[in-house]
Amino acid sequence: MAEETPRLPPAELTHFRDGLPRMVDVTGKAATTRTATAEGWVRLPPEARAALEAGTNPKGDPLTVARLGGLAGSKRTADLILLCHPIPVTGADVRVTLEEAGVRIEATVRTTAPTGVEMEALTAVTVAALNVYDMLKAASKAIEITGVRLLAKTGGKSGDYATAERAG
């Protein structure tokens, strides 16, 4: 029998009240400058990598399309993540590079808002990765999206965060 995940008492759940989902009220929180950086990888089988490197992909340049998709994704996060607040994305940078391990995607998103931009950075990376897959799927269906994670964040009540490799 599988072990149950421990549950917080209902009084401590921020996104549920009386057992029902809700959007946390941030009305009283001050708008502060916040940033978040996330990364993800698209692992390419040899045939997909060859099509990308040779520039023979029939759909066009996957890396440029991925960058644009990531930028759009950062702005549409509240439409996709159900309890996310719509916030003003005041800046976004999505970098998509072909490296030995595959396509590396890194997104940094900025705002001045009462809540953070971690989800916007993670969404930007994920949407960019999905665009790489879409652009190269004719070359191979074995493309793998992996390693999506938050690298760093600044601002907000919880303070700054960075992965060990970024902090040190």
PDB file of C-alpha atoms in Angstrom:
ATOM      1  CA  MET A   1       0.000   0.000   0.000  1.00  0.00           C
ATOM      2  CA  ALA A   2       1.385   3.428  -0.961  1.00  0.00           C
ATOM      3  CA  GLU A   3       2.201   5.813   1.821  1.00  0.00           C
ATOM      4  CA  GLU A   4       0.000   8.922   1.879  1.00  0.00           C
ATOM      5  CA  THR A   5       1.552  12.325   1.432  1.00  0.00           C
ATOM      6  CA  PRO A   6       1.144  14.312   4.650  1.00  0.00           C
ATOM      7  CA  ARG A   7      -1.384  17.123   4.291  1.00  0.00           C
ATOM      8  CA  LEU A   8      -1.256  20.516   5.968  1.00  0.00           C
ATOM      9  CA  PRO A   9      -4.206  21.376   8.173  1.00  0.00           C
ATOM     10  CA  PRO A  10      -6.775  23.399   6.179  1.00  0.00           C
ATOM     11  CA  ALA A  11      -5.994  26.578   8.158  1.00  0.00           C
ATOM     12  CA  GLU A  12      -2.434  26.519   6.772  1.00  0.00           C
ATOM     13  CA  LEU A  13      -3.273  26.028   3.094  1.00  0.00           C
ATOM     14  CA  THR A  14      -2.789  29.284   1.223  1.00  0.00           C
ATOM     15  CA  HIS A  15      -4.575  28.347  -1.995  1.00  0.00           C
ATOM     16  CA  PHE A  16      -7.597  26.636  -0.414  1.00  0.00           C
ATOM     17  CA  ARG A  17     -10.263  27.921   1.941  1.00  0.00           C
ATOM     18  CA  ASP A  18     -13.021  25.694   3.288  1.00  0.00           C
ATOM     19  CA  GLY A  19     -11.701  22.958   1.010  1.00  0.00           C
ATOM     20  CA  LEU A  20     -12.117  25.074  -2.142  1.00  0.00           C
ATOM     21  CA  PRO A  21      -9.380  26.549  -4.337  1.00  0.00           C
ATOM     22  CA  ARG A  22      -8.844  30.300  -4.256  1.00  0.00           C
ATOM     23  CA  MET A  23      -6.409  32.895  -5.492  1.00  0.00           C
ATOM     24  CA  VAL A  24      -4.428  34.328  -2.587  1.00  0.00           C
ATOM     25  CA  ASP A  25      -5.278  37.983  -1.949  1.00  0.00           C
ATOM     26  CA  VAL A  26      -2.133  40.083  -2.451  1.00  0.00           C
ATOM     27  CA  THR A  27      -3.966  43.420  -2.296  1.00  0.00           C
ATOM     28  CA  GLY A  28      -2.131  44.553   0.829  1.00  0.00           C
ATOM     29  CA  LYS A  29       1.334  43.530  -0.320  1.00  0.00           C
ATOM     30  CA  ALA A  30       3.704  46.189  -1.598  1.00  0.00           C
ATOM     31  CA  ALA A  31       4.851  45.984  -5.194  1.00  0.00           C
ATOM     32  CA  THR A  32       8.583  45.314  -5.208  1.00  0.00           C
ATOM     33  CA  THR A  33      11.134  44.506  -7.890  1.00  0.00           C
ATOM     34  CA  ARG A  34      11.468  40.765  -8.404  1.00  0.00           C
ATOM     35  CA  THR A  35      13.422  38.575 -10.833  1.00  0.00           C
ATOM     36  CA  ALA A  36      13.565  34.869 -11.523  1.00  0.00           C
ATOM     37  CA  THR A  37      15.809  32.765 -13.735  1.00  0.00           C
ATOM     38  CA  ALA A  38      14.970  29.215 -14.807  1.00  0.00           C
ATOM     39  CA  GLU A  39      16.526  26.677 -17.136  1.00  0.00           C
ATOM     40  CA  GLY A  40      15.581  23.562 -19.031  1.00  0.00           C
ATOM     41  CA  TRP A  41      17.065  21.199 -21.574  1.00  0.00           C
ATOM     42  CA  VAL A  42      15.895  19.562 -24.763  1.00  0.00           C
ATOM     43  CA  ARG A  43      17.861  16.360 -25.384  1.00  0.00           C
ATOM     44  CA  LEU A  44      18.196  15.644 -29.080  1.00  0.00           C
ATOM     45  CA  PRO A  45      18.641  12.225 -30.658  1.00  0.00           C
ATOM     46  CA  PRO A  46      21.293  12.201 -33.407  1.00  0.00           C
ATOM     47  CA  GLU A  47      18.848  12.666 -36.304  1.00  0.00           C
ATOM     48  CA  ALA A  48      17.209  15.742 -34.712  1.00  0.00           C
ATOM     49  CA  ARG A  49      20.571  17.260 -33.854  1.00  0.00           C
ATOM     50  CA  ALA A  50      21.810  16.648 -37.401  1.00  0.00           C
ATOM     51  CA  ALA A  51      18.757  18.415 -38.876  1.00  0.00           C
ATOM     52  CA  LEU A  52      19.269  21.364 -36.535  1.00  0.00           C
ATOM     53  CA  GLU A  53      23.009  21.664 -37.177  1.00  0.00           C
ATOM     54  CA  ALA A  54      22.656  21.306 -40.955  1.00  0.00           C
ATOM     55  CA  GLY A  55      19.870  23.850 -41.122  1.00  0.00           C
ATOM     56  CA  THR A  56      17.744  21.370 -43.065  1.00  0.00           C
ATOM     57  CA  ASN A  57      14.754  21.418 -40.746  1.00  0.00           C
ATOM     58  CA  PRO A  58      11.718  21.862 -43.020  1.00  0.00           C
ATOM     59  CA  LYS A  59       9.875  24.038 -40.477  1.00  0.00           C
ATOM     60  CA  GLY A  60      12.684  26.592 -40.140  1.00  0.00           C
ATOM     61  CA  ASP A  61      14.918  27.660 -37.252  1.00  0.00           C
ATOM     62  CA  PRO A  62      13.784  25.952 -34.027  1.00  0.00           C
ATOM     63  CA  LEU A  63      15.961  28.092 -31.761  1.00  0.00           C
ATOM     64  CA  THR A  64      14.505  31.414 -32.918  1.00  0.00           C
ATOM     65  CA  VAL A  65      10.956  30.101 -32.701  1.00  0.00           C
ATOM     66  CA  ALA A  66      11.693  28.722 -29.220  1.00  0.00           C
ATOM     67  CA  ARG A  67      12.965  32.109 -28.044  1.00  0.00           C
ATOM     68  CA  LEU A  68       9.801  33.826 -29.269  1.00  0.00           C
ATOM     69  CA  GLY A  69       7.626  31.086 -27.740  1.00  0.00           C
ATOM     70  CA  GLY A  70       9.362  31.494 -24.391  1.00  0.00           C
ATOM     71  CA  LEU A  71       8.831  35.255 -24.408  1.00  0.00           C
ATOM     72  CA  ALA A  72       5.136  34.767 -25.192  1.00  0.00           C
ATOM     73  CA  GLY A  73       4.849  32.042 -22.542  1.00  0.00           C
ATOM     74  CA  SER A  74       6.240  34.319 -19.837  1.00  0.00           C
ATOM     75  CA  LYS A  75       3.403  36.765 -20.498  1.00  0.00           C
ATOM     76  CA  ARG A  76       0.673  34.094 -20.575  1.00  0.00           C
ATOM     77  CA  THR A  77       1.544  32.272 -17.349  1.00  0.00           C
ATOM     78  CA  ALA A  78      -1.622  33.278 -15.477  1.00  0.00           C
ATOM     79  CA  ASP A  79      -3.672  31.779 -18.332  1.00  0.00           C
ATOM     80  CA  LEU A  80      -1.955  28.405 -17.867  1.00  0.00           C
ATOM     81  CA  ILE A  81      -1.167  28.107 -14.151  1.00  0.00           C
ATOM     82  CA  LEU A  82      -4.580  28.160 -12.555  1.00  0.00           C
ATOM     83  CA  LEU A  83      -3.926  29.999  -9.281  1.00  0.00           C
ATOM     84  CA  CYS A  84      -1.180  32.312 -10.571  1.00  0.00           C
ATOM     85  CA  HIS A  85      -1.761  36.057 -10.427  1.00  0.00           C
ATOM     86  CA  PRO A  86      -1.591  37.965 -13.697  1.00  0.00           C
ATOM     87  CA  ILE A  87       1.374  40.272 -13.194  1.00  0.00           C
ATOM     88  CA  PRO A  88       3.057  42.853 -15.377  1.00  0.00           C
ATOM     89  CA  VAL A  89       6.113  41.253 -16.950  1.00  0.00           C
ATOM     90  CA  THR A  90       8.388  44.276 -17.199  1.00  0.00           C
ATOM     91  CA  GLY A  91      11.254  42.417 -18.830  1.00  0.00           C
ATOM     92  CA  ALA A  92      12.053  38.960 -20.157  1.00  0.00           C
ATOM     93  CA  ASP A  93      15.095  37.434 -21.786  1.00  0.00           C
ATOM     94  CA  VAL A  94      15.063  33.914 -23.193  1.00  0.00           C
ATOM     95  CA  ARG A  95      18.361  32.413 -24.313  1.00  0.00           C
ATOM     96  CA  VAL A  96      18.286  29.258 -26.438  1.00  0.00           C
ATOM     97  CA  THR A  97      21.629  27.677 -27.272  1.00  0.00           C
ATOM     98  CA  LEU A  98      22.782  24.448 -28.875  1.00  0.00           C
ATOM     99  CA  GLU A  99      25.293  22.764 -26.579  1.00  0.00           C
ATOM    100  CA  GLU A 100      26.914  19.354 -26.453  1.00  0.00           C
ATOM    101  CA  ALA A 101      24.216  18.005 -24.105  1.00  0.00           C
ATOM    102  CA  GLY A 102      21.384  19.399 -26.244  1.00  0.00           C
ATOM    103  CA  VAL A 103      19.447  22.635 -26.467  1.00  0.00           C
ATOM    104  CA  ARG A 104      19.790  24.685 -23.288  1.00  0.00           C
ATOM    105  CA  ILE A 105      17.089  27.208 -22.500  1.00  0.00           C
ATOM    106  CA  GLU A 106      17.481  29.893 -19.848  1.00  0.00           C
ATOM    107  CA  ALA A 107      14.868  32.526 -19.122  1.00  0.00           C
ATOM    108  CA  THR A 108      15.063  35.551 -16.839  1.00  0.00           C
ATOM    109  CA  VAL A 109      11.846  37.412 -16.096  1.00  0.00           C
ATOM    110  CA  ARG A 110      11.437  40.689 -14.197  1.00  0.00           C
ATOM    111  CA  THR A 111       8.524  42.537 -12.634  1.00  0.00           C
ATOM    112  CA  THR A 112       7.545  45.115 -10.086  1.00  0.00           C
ATOM    113  CA  ALA A 113       4.571  43.467  -8.435  1.00  0.00           C
ATOM    114  CA  PRO A 114       3.248  42.176  -5.086  1.00  0.00           C
ATOM    115  CA  THR A 115       4.079  38.577  -6.049  1.00  0.00           C
ATOM    116  CA  GLY A 116       6.999  36.803  -7.686  1.00  0.00           C
ATOM    117  CA  VAL A 117       7.900  35.732 -11.217  1.00  0.00           C
ATOM    118  CA  GLU A 118       9.212  32.209 -10.659  1.00  0.00           C
ATOM    119  CA  MET A 119       6.265  30.677 -12.490  1.00  0.00           C
ATOM    120  CA  GLU A 120       6.727  33.083 -15.411  1.00  0.00           C
ATOM    121  CA  ALA A 121      10.385  32.063 -15.793  1.00  0.00           C
ATOM    122  CA  LEU A 122       9.540  28.357 -15.535  1.00  0.00           C
ATOM    123  CA  THR A 123       6.694  28.753 -18.038  1.00  0.00           C
ATOM    124  CA  ALA A 124       8.960  30.610 -20.453  1.00  0.00           C
ATOM    125  CA  VAL A 125      11.476  27.750 -20.362  1.00  0.00           C
ATOM    126  CA  THR A 126       8.817  25.075 -20.740  1.00  0.00           C
ATOM    127  CA  VAL A 127       7.038  26.775 -23.646  1.00  0.00           C
ATOM    128  CA  ALA A 128      10.378  27.373 -25.376  1.00  0.00           C
ATOM    129  CA  ALA A 129      11.242  23.673 -24.952  1.00  0.00           C
ATOM    130  CA  LEU A 130       7.871  22.617 -26.373  1.00  0.00           C
ATOM    131  CA  ASN A 131       8.528  24.812 -29.399  1.00  0.00           C
ATOM    132  CA  VAL A 132      11.896  23.112 -29.984  1.00  0.00           C
ATOM    133  CA  TYR A 133      10.096  19.762 -29.868  1.00  0.00           C
ATOM    134  CA  ASP A 134       7.393  20.944 -32.250  1.00  0.00           C
ATOM    135  CA  MET A 135       9.894  22.341 -34.732  1.00  0.00           C
ATOM    136  CA  LEU A 136      12.056  19.177 -34.744  1.00  0.00           C
ATOM    137  CA  LYS A 137       9.487  16.394 -34.267  1.00  0.00           C
ATOM    138  CA  ALA A 138       9.573  15.547 -37.988  1.00  0.00           C
ATOM    139  CA  ALA A 139      13.239  14.592 -37.537  1.00  0.00           C
ATOM    140  CA  SER A 140      12.607  12.492 -34.405  1.00  0.00           C
ATOM    141  CA  LYS A 141       9.853  11.759 -31.912  1.00  0.00           C
ATOM    142  CA  ALA A 142      12.476  10.707 -29.331  1.00  0.00           C
ATOM    143  CA  ILE A 143      13.283  14.299 -28.318  1.00  0.00           C
ATOM    144  CA  GLU A 144      13.213  14.665 -24.529  1.00  0.00           C
ATOM    145  CA  ILE A 145      12.438  17.752 -22.437  1.00  0.00           C
ATOM    146  CA  THR A 146      14.198  17.583 -19.092  1.00  0.00           C
ATOM    147  CA  GLY A 147      15.794  19.482 -16.235  1.00  0.00           C
ATOM    148  CA  VAL A 148      13.307  22.351 -15.948  1.00  0.00           C
ATOM    149  CA  ARG A 149      14.152  24.129 -12.700  1.00  0.00           C
ATOM    150  CA  LEU A 150      14.454  27.465 -10.958  1.00  0.00           C
ATOM    151  CA  LEU A 151      18.052  28.700 -10.881  1.00  0.00           C
ATOM    152  CA  ALA A 152      17.622  31.927  -8.930  1.00  0.00           C
ATOM    153  CA  LYS A 153      15.125  34.482  -7.677  1.00  0.00           C
ATOM    154  CA  THR A 154      15.346  37.866  -6.010  1.00  0.00           C
ATOM    155  CA  GLY A 155      12.869  39.927  -4.034  1.00  0.00           C
ATOM    156  CA  GLY A 156       9.748  39.123  -2.118  1.00  0.00           C
ATOM    157  CA  LYS A 157       8.971  37.962   1.401  1.00  0.00           C
ATOM    158  CA  SER A 158      10.903  34.707   1.070  1.00  0.00           C
ATOM    159  CA  GLY A 159      14.070  36.555   0.017  1.00  0.00           C
ATOM    160  CA  ASP A 160      16.676  35.589  -2.528  1.00  0.00           C
ATOM    161  CA  TYR A 161      17.375  32.060  -3.718  1.00  0.00           C
ATOM    162  CA  ALA A 162      20.036  30.514  -5.926  1.00  0.00           C
ATOM    163  CA  THR A 163      21.023  26.956  -6.722  1.00  0.00           C
ATOM    164  CA  ALA A 164      24.331  25.879  -5.206  1.00  0.00           C
ATOM    165  CA  GLU A 165      26.180  26.256  -8.519  1.00  0.00           C
ATOM    166  CA  ARG A 166      24.827  29.806  -9.000  1.00  0.00           C
ATOM    167  CA  ALA A 167      25.479  30.843  -5.399  1.00  0.00           C
ATOM    168  CA  GLY A 168      29.028  29.576  -5.257  1.00  0.00           C
TER     169      GLY A 168
END
